[in-house]
């Protein structure tokens, strides 16, 4: 700092940097072979990053009250479950964030265009806005990352809409190509101990509702997709000893699928999952193991006879 002792103005020299990083680690996420160009001036720090898994501009304004802007052309991260030791971040120390990404991938899930804004709250961080859009679905959400009495908690409220059940769930990595149509809306209210990166079915608690309209199961075959792991219509003929195979031989058309689930410790419980179609009404009640992929359910089929 080149200034007299009586000069109180900040006259730091501008700093420019150029780095080639073999492995960049951000919040436990690894980005190999990344180039970083940056400068520091009176307004703060400005970075341009370019690599296979991360590309865009990142800033750090000098004013700590201003959000950190991240404007990315692409980002790809791998799912991981962090531990308290590897992700010992106190959310109360984090600055507000303004995040935009034109191409966002989380493992095999393509989230498309994503935008997120956060703000500080007394005991942590609040996600005031979250939006993701690609051709198959739109996600809107909000949530918290807080510390209460030394214990970290995360919460997520999200709605997911898709023009078809195949497109929506297929976009999240579920192979259910034997379903036609089915405009779908999912509502999720979930919370779990730990950081957002420690999201996991084994510790998840909350509620999920599903609303699907006008679709058709084309081929009912054992081993097919499991509809988000919550219903298994493809295995119904086997469960029912093929007593109703006349209903399923050419597929099952439904007018609606509606249900609500309580989620606790990796299990989803329901007594109100109803599939209503011109051939039959199918009511499913019981437990679905989201993590273990097992079932303990009572399936009641009421065929429409004429």
PDB file of N, CA, C and O in Angstrom, residues 203-258:
ATOM      1  N   UNK A 203     -31.805 -40.454   5.197  1.00  0.00           N
ATOM      2  CA  UNK A 203     -32.050 -39.525   6.305  1.00  0.00           C
ATOM      3  C   UNK A 203     -33.166 -38.525   6.001  1.00  0.00           C
ATOM      4  O   UNK A 203     -33.470 -37.665   6.815  1.00  0.00           O
ATOM      5  N   UNK A 204     -33.806 -38.651   4.844  1.00  0.00           N
ATOM      6  CA  UNK A 204     -34.806 -37.685   4.408  1.00  0.00           C
ATOM      7  C   UNK A 204     -36.111 -37.833   5.172  1.00  0.00           C
ATOM      8  O   UNK A 204     -36.564 -38.948   5.448  1.00  0.00           O
ATOM      9  N   UNK A 205     -36.731 -36.704   5.496  1.00  0.00           N
ATOM     10  CA  UNK A 205     -38.055 -36.674   6.096  1.00  0.00           C
ATOM     11  C   UNK A 205     -38.874 -35.588   5.418  1.00  0.00           C
ATOM     12  O   UNK A 205     -38.342 -34.575   4.977  1.00  0.00           O
ATOM     13  N   UNK A 206     -40.196 -35.821   5.306  1.00  0.00           N
ATOM     14  CA  UNK A 206     -41.030 -34.808   4.686  1.00  0.00           C
ATOM     15  C   UNK A 206     -42.250 -35.385   4.020  1.00  0.00           C
ATOM     16  O   UNK A 206     -42.736 -36.467   4.404  1.00  0.00           O
ATOM     17  N   UNK A 207     -42.768 -34.684   3.015  1.00  0.00           N
ATOM     18  CA  UNK A 207     -43.986 -35.087   2.320  1.00  0.00           C
ATOM     19  C   UNK A 207     -43.814 -34.906   0.815  1.00  0.00           C
ATOM     20  O   UNK A 207     -43.128 -33.991   0.353  1.00  0.00           O
ATOM     21  N   UNK A 208     -44.456 -35.782   0.064  1.00  0.00           N
ATOM     22  CA  UNK A 208     -44.438 -35.723  -1.392  1.00  0.00           C
ATOM     23  C   UNK A 208     -45.841 -35.978  -1.901  1.00  0.00           C
ATOM     24  O   UNK A 208     -46.531 -36.889  -1.430  1.00  0.00           O
ATOM     25  N   UNK A 209     -46.274 -35.171  -2.852  1.00  0.00           N
ATOM     26  CA  UNK A 209     -47.559 -35.403  -3.505  1.00  0.00           C
ATOM     27  C   UNK A 209     -47.324 -35.512  -5.006  1.00  0.00           C
ATOM     28  O   UNK A 209     -46.416 -34.880  -5.559  1.00  0.00           O
ATOM     29  N   UNK A 210     -48.148 -36.342  -5.659  1.00  0.00           N
ATOM     30  CA  UNK A 210     -48.021 -36.566  -7.095  1.00  0.00           C
ATOM     31  C   UNK A 210     -49.389 -36.442  -7.742  1.00  0.00           C
ATOM     32  O   UNK A 210     -50.396 -36.892  -7.186  1.00  0.00           O
ATOM     33  N   UNK A 211     -49.421 -35.796  -8.906  1.00  0.00           N
ATOM     34  CA  UNK A 211     -50.658 -35.603  -9.656  1.00  0.00           C
ATOM     35  C   UNK A 211     -50.333 -35.787 -11.135  1.00  0.00           C
ATOM     36  O   UNK A 211     -49.596 -35.002 -11.722  1.00  0.00           O
ATOM     37  N   UNK A 212     -50.870 -36.858 -11.725  1.00  0.00           N
ATOM     38  CA  UNK A 212     -50.616 -37.179 -13.126  1.00  0.00           C
ATOM     39  C   UNK A 212     -51.956 -37.250 -13.847  1.00  0.00           C
ATOM     40  O   UNK A 212     -52.914 -37.836 -13.334  1.00  0.00           O
ATOM     41  N   UNK A 213     -52.014 -36.686 -15.039  1.00  0.00           N
ATOM     42  CA  UNK A 213     -53.265 -36.665 -15.797  1.00  0.00           C
ATOM     43  C   UNK A 213     -53.093 -37.333 -17.161  1.00  0.00           C
ATOM     44  O   UNK A 213     -52.093 -37.112 -17.848  1.00  0.00           O
ATOM     45  N   UNK A 214     -54.074 -38.176 -17.529  1.00  0.00           N
ATOM     46  CA  UNK A 214     -54.261 -38.692 -18.888  1.00  0.00           C
ATOM     47  C   UNK A 214     -52.991 -39.305 -19.484  1.00  0.00           C
ATOM     48  O   UNK A 214     -52.220 -38.630 -20.185  1.00  0.00           O
ATOM     49  N   UNK A 215     -52.812 -40.599 -19.228  1.00  0.00           N
ATOM     50  CA  UNK A 215     -51.677 -41.297 -19.797  1.00  0.00           C
ATOM     51  C   UNK A 215     -51.985 -42.766 -19.998  1.00  0.00           C
ATOM     52  O   UNK A 215     -53.112 -43.236 -19.772  1.00  0.00           O
ATOM     53  N   UNK A 216     -50.967 -43.522 -20.411  1.00  0.00           N
ATOM     54  CA  UNK A 216     -51.179 -44.942 -20.654  1.00  0.00           C
ATOM     55  C   UNK A 216     -49.879 -45.704 -20.431  1.00  0.00           C
ATOM     56  O   UNK A 216     -48.825 -45.296 -20.916  1.00  0.00           O
ATOM     57  N   UNK A 217     -49.981 -46.802 -19.669  1.00  0.00           N
ATOM     58  CA  UNK A 217     -48.897 -47.759 -19.562  1.00  0.00           C
ATOM     59  C   UNK A 217     -48.985 -48.677 -20.782  1.00  0.00           C
ATOM     60  O   UNK A 217     -49.960 -49.411 -20.938  1.00  0.00           O
ATOM     61  N   UNK A 218     -47.961 -48.665 -21.630  1.00  0.00           N
ATOM     62  CA  UNK A 218     -48.048 -49.367 -22.901  1.00  0.00           C
ATOM     63  C   UNK A 218     -47.897 -50.870 -22.745  1.00  0.00           C
ATOM     64  O   UNK A 218     -48.718 -51.644 -23.235  1.00  0.00           O
ATOM     65  N   UNK A 219     -46.826 -51.317 -22.109  1.00  0.00           N
ATOM     66  CA  UNK A 219     -46.562 -52.741 -21.928  1.00  0.00           C
ATOM     67  C   UNK A 219     -46.306 -52.990 -20.462  1.00  0.00           C
ATOM     68  O   UNK A 219     -45.357 -52.460 -19.889  1.00  0.00           O
ATOM     69  N   UNK A 220     -47.130 -53.815 -19.848  1.00  0.00           N
ATOM     70  CA  UNK A 220     -46.967 -54.122 -18.439  1.00  0.00           C
ATOM     71  C   UNK A 220     -46.086 -55.357 -18.338  1.00  0.00           C
ATOM     72  O   UNK A 220     -46.530 -56.472 -18.568  1.00  0.00           O
ATOM     73  N   UNK A 221     -44.814 -55.161 -18.035  1.00  0.00           N
ATOM     74  CA  UNK A 221     -43.879 -56.269 -17.990  1.00  0.00           C
ATOM     75  C   UNK A 221     -43.070 -56.195 -16.699  1.00  0.00           C
ATOM     76  O   UNK A 221     -42.627 -55.126 -16.297  1.00  0.00           O
ATOM     77  N   UNK A 222     -42.837 -57.337 -16.027  1.00  0.00           N
ATOM     78  CA  UNK A 222     -41.948 -57.341 -14.871  1.00  0.00           C
ATOM     79  C   UNK A 222     -40.579 -56.819 -15.262  1.00  0.00           C
ATOM     80  O   UNK A 222     -40.080 -57.068 -16.353  1.00  0.00           O
ATOM     81  N   UNK A 223     -39.971 -56.065 -14.364  1.00  0.00           N
ATOM     82  CA  UNK A 223     -38.648 -55.532 -14.623  1.00  0.00           C
ATOM     83  C   UNK A 223     -38.654 -54.175 -15.276  1.00  0.00           C
ATOM     84  O   UNK A 223     -37.598 -53.628 -15.567  1.00  0.00           O
ATOM     85  N   UNK A 224     -39.809 -53.622 -15.530  1.00  0.00           N
ATOM     86  CA  UNK A 224     -39.867 -52.298 -16.144  1.00  0.00           C
ATOM     87  C   UNK A 224     -39.571 -51.212 -15.128  1.00  0.00           C
ATOM     88  O   UNK A 224     -39.200 -51.454 -13.988  1.00  0.00           O
ATOM     89  N   UNK A 225     -39.745 -49.953 -15.555  1.00  0.00           N
ATOM     90  CA  UNK A 225     -39.482 -48.833 -14.663  1.00  0.00           C
ATOM     91  C   UNK A 225     -40.388 -48.842 -13.456  1.00  0.00           C
ATOM     92  O   UNK A 225     -41.450 -49.455 -13.448  1.00  0.00           O
ATOM     93  N   UNK A 226     -39.955 -48.155 -12.404  1.00  0.00           N
ATOM     94  CA  UNK A 226     -40.686 -48.221 -11.142  1.00  0.00           C
ATOM     95  C   UNK A 226     -41.280 -46.880 -10.738  1.00  0.00           C
ATOM     96  O   UNK A 226     -41.586 -46.672  -9.570  1.00  0.00           O
ATOM     97  N   UNK A 227     -41.463 -46.022 -11.692  1.00  0.00           N
ATOM     98  CA  UNK A 227     -42.180 -44.763 -11.425  1.00  0.00           C
ATOM     99  C   UNK A 227     -41.640 -44.055 -10.191  1.00  0.00           C
ATOM    100  O   UNK A 227     -42.330 -43.909  -9.192  1.00  0.00           O
ATOM    101  N   UNK A 228     -40.370 -43.656 -10.316  1.00  0.00           N
ATOM    102  CA  UNK A 228     -39.776 -42.889  -9.229  1.00  0.00           C
ATOM    103  C   UNK A 228     -39.628 -43.731  -7.982  1.00  0.00           C
ATOM    104  O   UNK A 228     -39.414 -43.224  -6.897  1.00  0.00           O
ATOM    105  N   UNK A 229     -39.734 -45.043  -8.089  1.00  0.00           N
ATOM    106  CA  UNK A 229     -39.612 -45.920  -6.946  1.00  0.00           C
ATOM    107  C   UNK A 229     -40.808 -45.916  -6.029  1.00  0.00           C
ATOM    108  O   UNK A 229     -40.790 -46.550  -4.981  1.00  0.00           O
ATOM    109  N   UNK A 230     -41.875 -45.235  -6.398  1.00  0.00           N
ATOM    110  CA  UNK A 230     -43.005 -45.096  -5.490  1.00  0.00           C
ATOM    111  C   UNK A 230     -44.179 -45.998  -5.866  1.00  0.00           C
ATOM    112  O   UNK A 230     -45.009 -46.307  -5.033  1.00  0.00           O
ATOM    113  N   UNK A 231     -44.283 -46.395  -7.129  1.00  0.00           N
ATOM    114  CA  UNK A 231     -45.337 -47.314  -7.512  1.00  0.00           C
ATOM    115  C   UNK A 231     -44.778 -48.256  -8.559  1.00  0.00           C
ATOM    116  O   UNK A 231     -43.867 -47.918  -9.293  1.00  0.00           O
ATOM    117  N   UNK A 232     -45.274 -49.449  -8.610  1.00  0.00           N
ATOM    118  CA  UNK A 232     -44.704 -50.489  -9.440  1.00  0.00           C
ATOM    119  C   UNK A 232     -45.794 -51.196 -10.208  1.00  0.00           C
ATOM    120  O   UNK A 232     -46.015 -52.385 -10.058  1.00  0.00           O
ATOM    121  N   UNK A 233     -46.491 -50.466 -11.058  1.00  0.00           N
ATOM    122  CA  UNK A 233     -47.596 -51.042 -11.805  1.00  0.00           C
ATOM    123  C   UNK A 233     -47.122 -52.151 -12.733  1.00  0.00           C
ATOM    124  O   UNK A 233     -47.846 -53.099 -13.000  1.00  0.00           O
ATOM    125  N   UNK A 234     -45.857 -52.036 -13.204  1.00  0.00           N
ATOM    126  CA  UNK A 234     -45.361 -53.041 -14.121  1.00  0.00           C
ATOM    127  C   UNK A 234     -45.327 -54.432 -13.499  1.00  0.00           C
ATOM    128  O   UNK A 234     -45.347 -55.431 -14.203  1.00  0.00           O
ATOM    129  N   UNK A 235     -45.240 -54.535 -12.182  1.00  0.00           N
ATOM    130  CA  UNK A 235     -45.175 -55.846 -11.537  1.00  0.00           C
ATOM    131  C   UNK A 235     -46.532 -56.303 -11.024  1.00  0.00           C
ATOM    132  O   UNK A 235     -46.630 -57.358 -10.411  1.00  0.00           O
ATOM    133  N   UNK A 236     -47.583 -55.535 -11.270  1.00  0.00           N
ATOM    134  CA  UNK A 236     -48.896 -55.919 -10.759  1.00  0.00           C
ATOM    135  C   UNK A 236     -49.375 -57.271 -11.285  1.00  0.00           C
ATOM    136  O   UNK A 236     -49.922 -58.059 -10.507  1.00  0.00           O
ATOM    137  N   UNK A 237     -49.227 -57.605 -12.559  1.00  0.00           N
ATOM    138  CA  UNK A 237     -49.697 -58.925 -13.008  1.00  0.00           C
ATOM    139  C   UNK A 237     -49.052 -60.060 -12.231  1.00  0.00           C
ATOM    140  O   UNK A 237     -49.708 -61.045 -11.888  1.00  0.00           O
ATOM    141  N   UNK A 238     -47.766 -59.933 -11.930  1.00  0.00           N
ATOM    142  CA  UNK A 238     -47.098 -60.975 -11.165  1.00  0.00           C
ATOM    143  C   UNK A 238     -47.642 -61.026  -9.743  1.00  0.00           C
ATOM    144  O   UNK A 238     -47.881 -62.089  -9.187  1.00  0.00           O
ATOM    145  N   UNK A 239     -47.859 -59.850  -9.143  1.00  0.00           N
ATOM    146  CA  UNK A 239     -48.377 -59.816  -7.773  1.00  0.00           C
ATOM    147  C   UNK A 239     -49.777 -60.410  -7.696  1.00  0.00           C
ATOM    148  O   UNK A 239     -50.164 -61.014  -6.711  1.00  0.00           O
ATOM    149  N   UNK A 240     -50.547 -60.193  -8.721  1.00  0.00           N
ATOM    150  CA  UNK A 240     -51.932 -60.652  -8.716  1.00  0.00           C
ATOM    151  C   UNK A 240     -52.089 -62.023  -9.375  1.00  0.00           C
ATOM    152  O   UNK A 240     -53.202 -62.449  -9.669  1.00  0.00           O
ATOM    153  N   UNK A 241     -50.940 -62.703  -9.588  1.00  0.00           N
ATOM    154  CA  UNK A 241     -50.966 -64.030 -10.221  1.00  0.00           C
ATOM    155  C   UNK A 241     -51.697 -63.993 -11.558  1.00  0.00           C
ATOM    156  O   UNK A 241     -52.360 -64.960 -11.945  1.00  0.00           O
ATOM    157  N   UNK A 242     -51.605 -62.861 -12.240  1.00  0.00           N
ATOM    158  CA  UNK A 242     -52.203 -62.678 -13.568  1.00  0.00           C
ATOM    159  C   UNK A 242     -53.720 -62.850 -13.559  1.00  0.00           C
ATOM    160  O   UNK A 242     -54.323 -63.185 -14.573  1.00  0.00           O
ATOM    161  N   UNK A 243     -54.339 -62.632 -12.420  1.00  0.00           N
ATOM    162  CA  UNK A 243     -55.793 -62.768 -12.350  1.00  0.00           C
ATOM    163  C   UNK A 243     -56.491 -61.755 -13.254  1.00  0.00           C
ATOM    164  O   UNK A 243     -57.621 -61.964 -13.678  1.00  0.00           O
ATOM    165  N   UNK A 244     -55.835 -60.629 -13.534  1.00  0.00           N
ATOM    166  CA  UNK A 244     -56.470 -59.583 -14.323  1.00  0.00           C
ATOM    167  C   UNK A 244     -55.676 -59.302 -15.589  1.00  0.00           C
ATOM    168  O   UNK A 244     -55.611 -58.177 -16.055  1.00  0.00           O
ATOM    169  N   UNK A 245     -55.061 -60.331 -16.182  1.00  0.00           N
ATOM    170  CA  UNK A 245     -54.204 -60.054 -17.306  1.00  0.00           C
ATOM    171  C   UNK A 245     -54.975 -59.567 -18.524  1.00  0.00           C
ATOM    172  O   UNK A 245     -54.399 -58.986 -19.438  1.00  0.00           O
ATOM    173  N   UNK A 246     -56.296 -59.736 -18.530  1.00  0.00           N
ATOM    174  CA  UNK A 246     -57.074 -59.186 -19.638  1.00  0.00           C
ATOM    175  C   UNK A 246     -57.069 -57.665 -19.603  1.00  0.00           C
ATOM    176  O   UNK A 246     -57.214 -57.000 -20.636  1.00  0.00           O
ATOM    177  N   UNK A 247     -56.883 -57.096 -18.418  1.00  0.00           N
ATOM    178  CA  UNK A 247     -56.837 -55.642 -18.301  1.00  0.00           C
ATOM    179  C   UNK A 247     -55.488 -55.082 -18.749  1.00  0.00           C
ATOM    180  O   UNK A 247     -55.398 -53.943 -19.178  1.00  0.00           O
ATOM    181  N   UNK A 248     -54.435 -55.891 -18.616  1.00  0.00           N
ATOM    182  CA  UNK A 248     -53.098 -55.374 -18.820  1.00  0.00           C
ATOM    183  C   UNK A 248     -52.472 -55.812 -20.142  1.00  0.00           C
ATOM    184  O   UNK A 248     -51.413 -55.336 -20.490  1.00  0.00           O
ATOM    185  N   UNK A 249     -53.089 -56.728 -20.861  1.00  0.00           N
ATOM    186  CA  UNK A 249     -52.434 -57.312 -22.029  1.00  0.00           C
ATOM    187  C   UNK A 249     -52.111 -56.274 -23.097  1.00  0.00           C
ATOM    188  O   UNK A 249     -51.134 -56.409 -23.812  1.00  0.00           O
ATOM    189  N   UNK A 250     -52.898 -55.210 -23.219  1.00  0.00           N
ATOM    190  CA  UNK A 250     -52.643 -54.184 -24.223  1.00  0.00           C
ATOM    191  C   UNK A 250     -52.359 -52.832 -23.583  1.00  0.00           C
ATOM    192  O   UNK A 250     -52.544 -51.795 -24.187  1.00  0.00           O
ATOM    193  N   UNK A 251     -51.928 -52.866 -22.354  1.00  0.00           N
ATOM    194  CA  UNK A 251     -51.628 -51.627 -21.662  1.00  0.00           C
ATOM    195  C   UNK A 251     -52.782 -51.186 -20.790  1.00  0.00           C
ATOM    196  O   UNK A 251     -53.882 -51.721 -20.838  1.00  0.00           O
ATOM    197  N   UNK A 252     -52.483 -50.175 -19.957  1.00  0.00           N
ATOM    198  CA  UNK A 252     -53.485 -49.674 -19.021  1.00  0.00           C
ATOM    199  C   UNK A 252     -53.594 -48.166 -19.202  1.00  0.00           C
ATOM    200  O   UNK A 252     -52.646 -47.421 -18.965  1.00  0.00           O
ATOM    201  N   UNK A 253     -54.754 -47.707 -19.636  1.00  0.00           N
ATOM    202  CA  UNK A 253     -54.998 -46.274 -19.798  1.00  0.00           C
ATOM    203  C   UNK A 253     -55.545 -45.706 -18.493  1.00  0.00           C
ATOM    204  O   UNK A 253     -56.441 -46.290 -17.881  1.00  0.00           O
ATOM    205  N   UNK A 254     -54.994 -44.581 -18.064  1.00  0.00           N
ATOM    206  CA  UNK A 254     -55.478 -43.962 -16.830  1.00  0.00           C
ATOM    207  C   UNK A 254     -55.885 -42.521 -17.095  1.00  0.00           C
ATOM    208  O   UNK A 254     -55.307 -41.832 -17.934  1.00  0.00           O
ATOM    209  N   UNK A 255     -56.906 -42.098 -16.360  1.00  0.00           N
ATOM    210  CA  UNK A 255     -57.328 -40.698 -16.407  1.00  0.00           C
ATOM    211  C   UNK A 255     -56.523 -39.854 -15.433  1.00  0.00           C
ATOM    212  O   UNK A 255     -56.269 -38.670 -15.683  1.00  0.00           O
ATOM    213  N   UNK A 256     -56.146 -40.471 -14.304  1.00  0.00           N
ATOM    214  CA  UNK A 256     -55.393 -39.722 -13.299  1.00  0.00           C
ATOM    215  C   UNK A 256     -54.658 -40.674 -12.372  1.00  0.00           C
ATOM    216  O   UNK A 256     -55.059 -41.830 -12.185  1.00  0.00           O
ATOM    217  N   UNK A 257     -53.555 -40.177 -11.813  1.00  0.00           N
ATOM    218  CA  UNK A 257     -52.836 -40.827 -10.721  1.00  0.00           C
ATOM    219  C   UNK A 257     -52.610 -39.755  -9.672  1.00  0.00           C
ATOM    220  O   UNK A 257     -51.975 -38.731  -9.945  1.00  0.00           O
ATOM    221  N   UNK A 258     -53.147 -39.964  -8.486  1.00  0.00           N
ATOM    222  CA  UNK A 258     -53.019 -38.986  -7.409  1.00  0.00           C
ATOM    223  C   UNK A 258     -52.618 -39.702  -6.131  1.00  0.00           C
ATOM    224  O   UNK A 258     -53.099 -40.809  -5.848  1.00  0.00           O
TER     225      UNK A 258
END
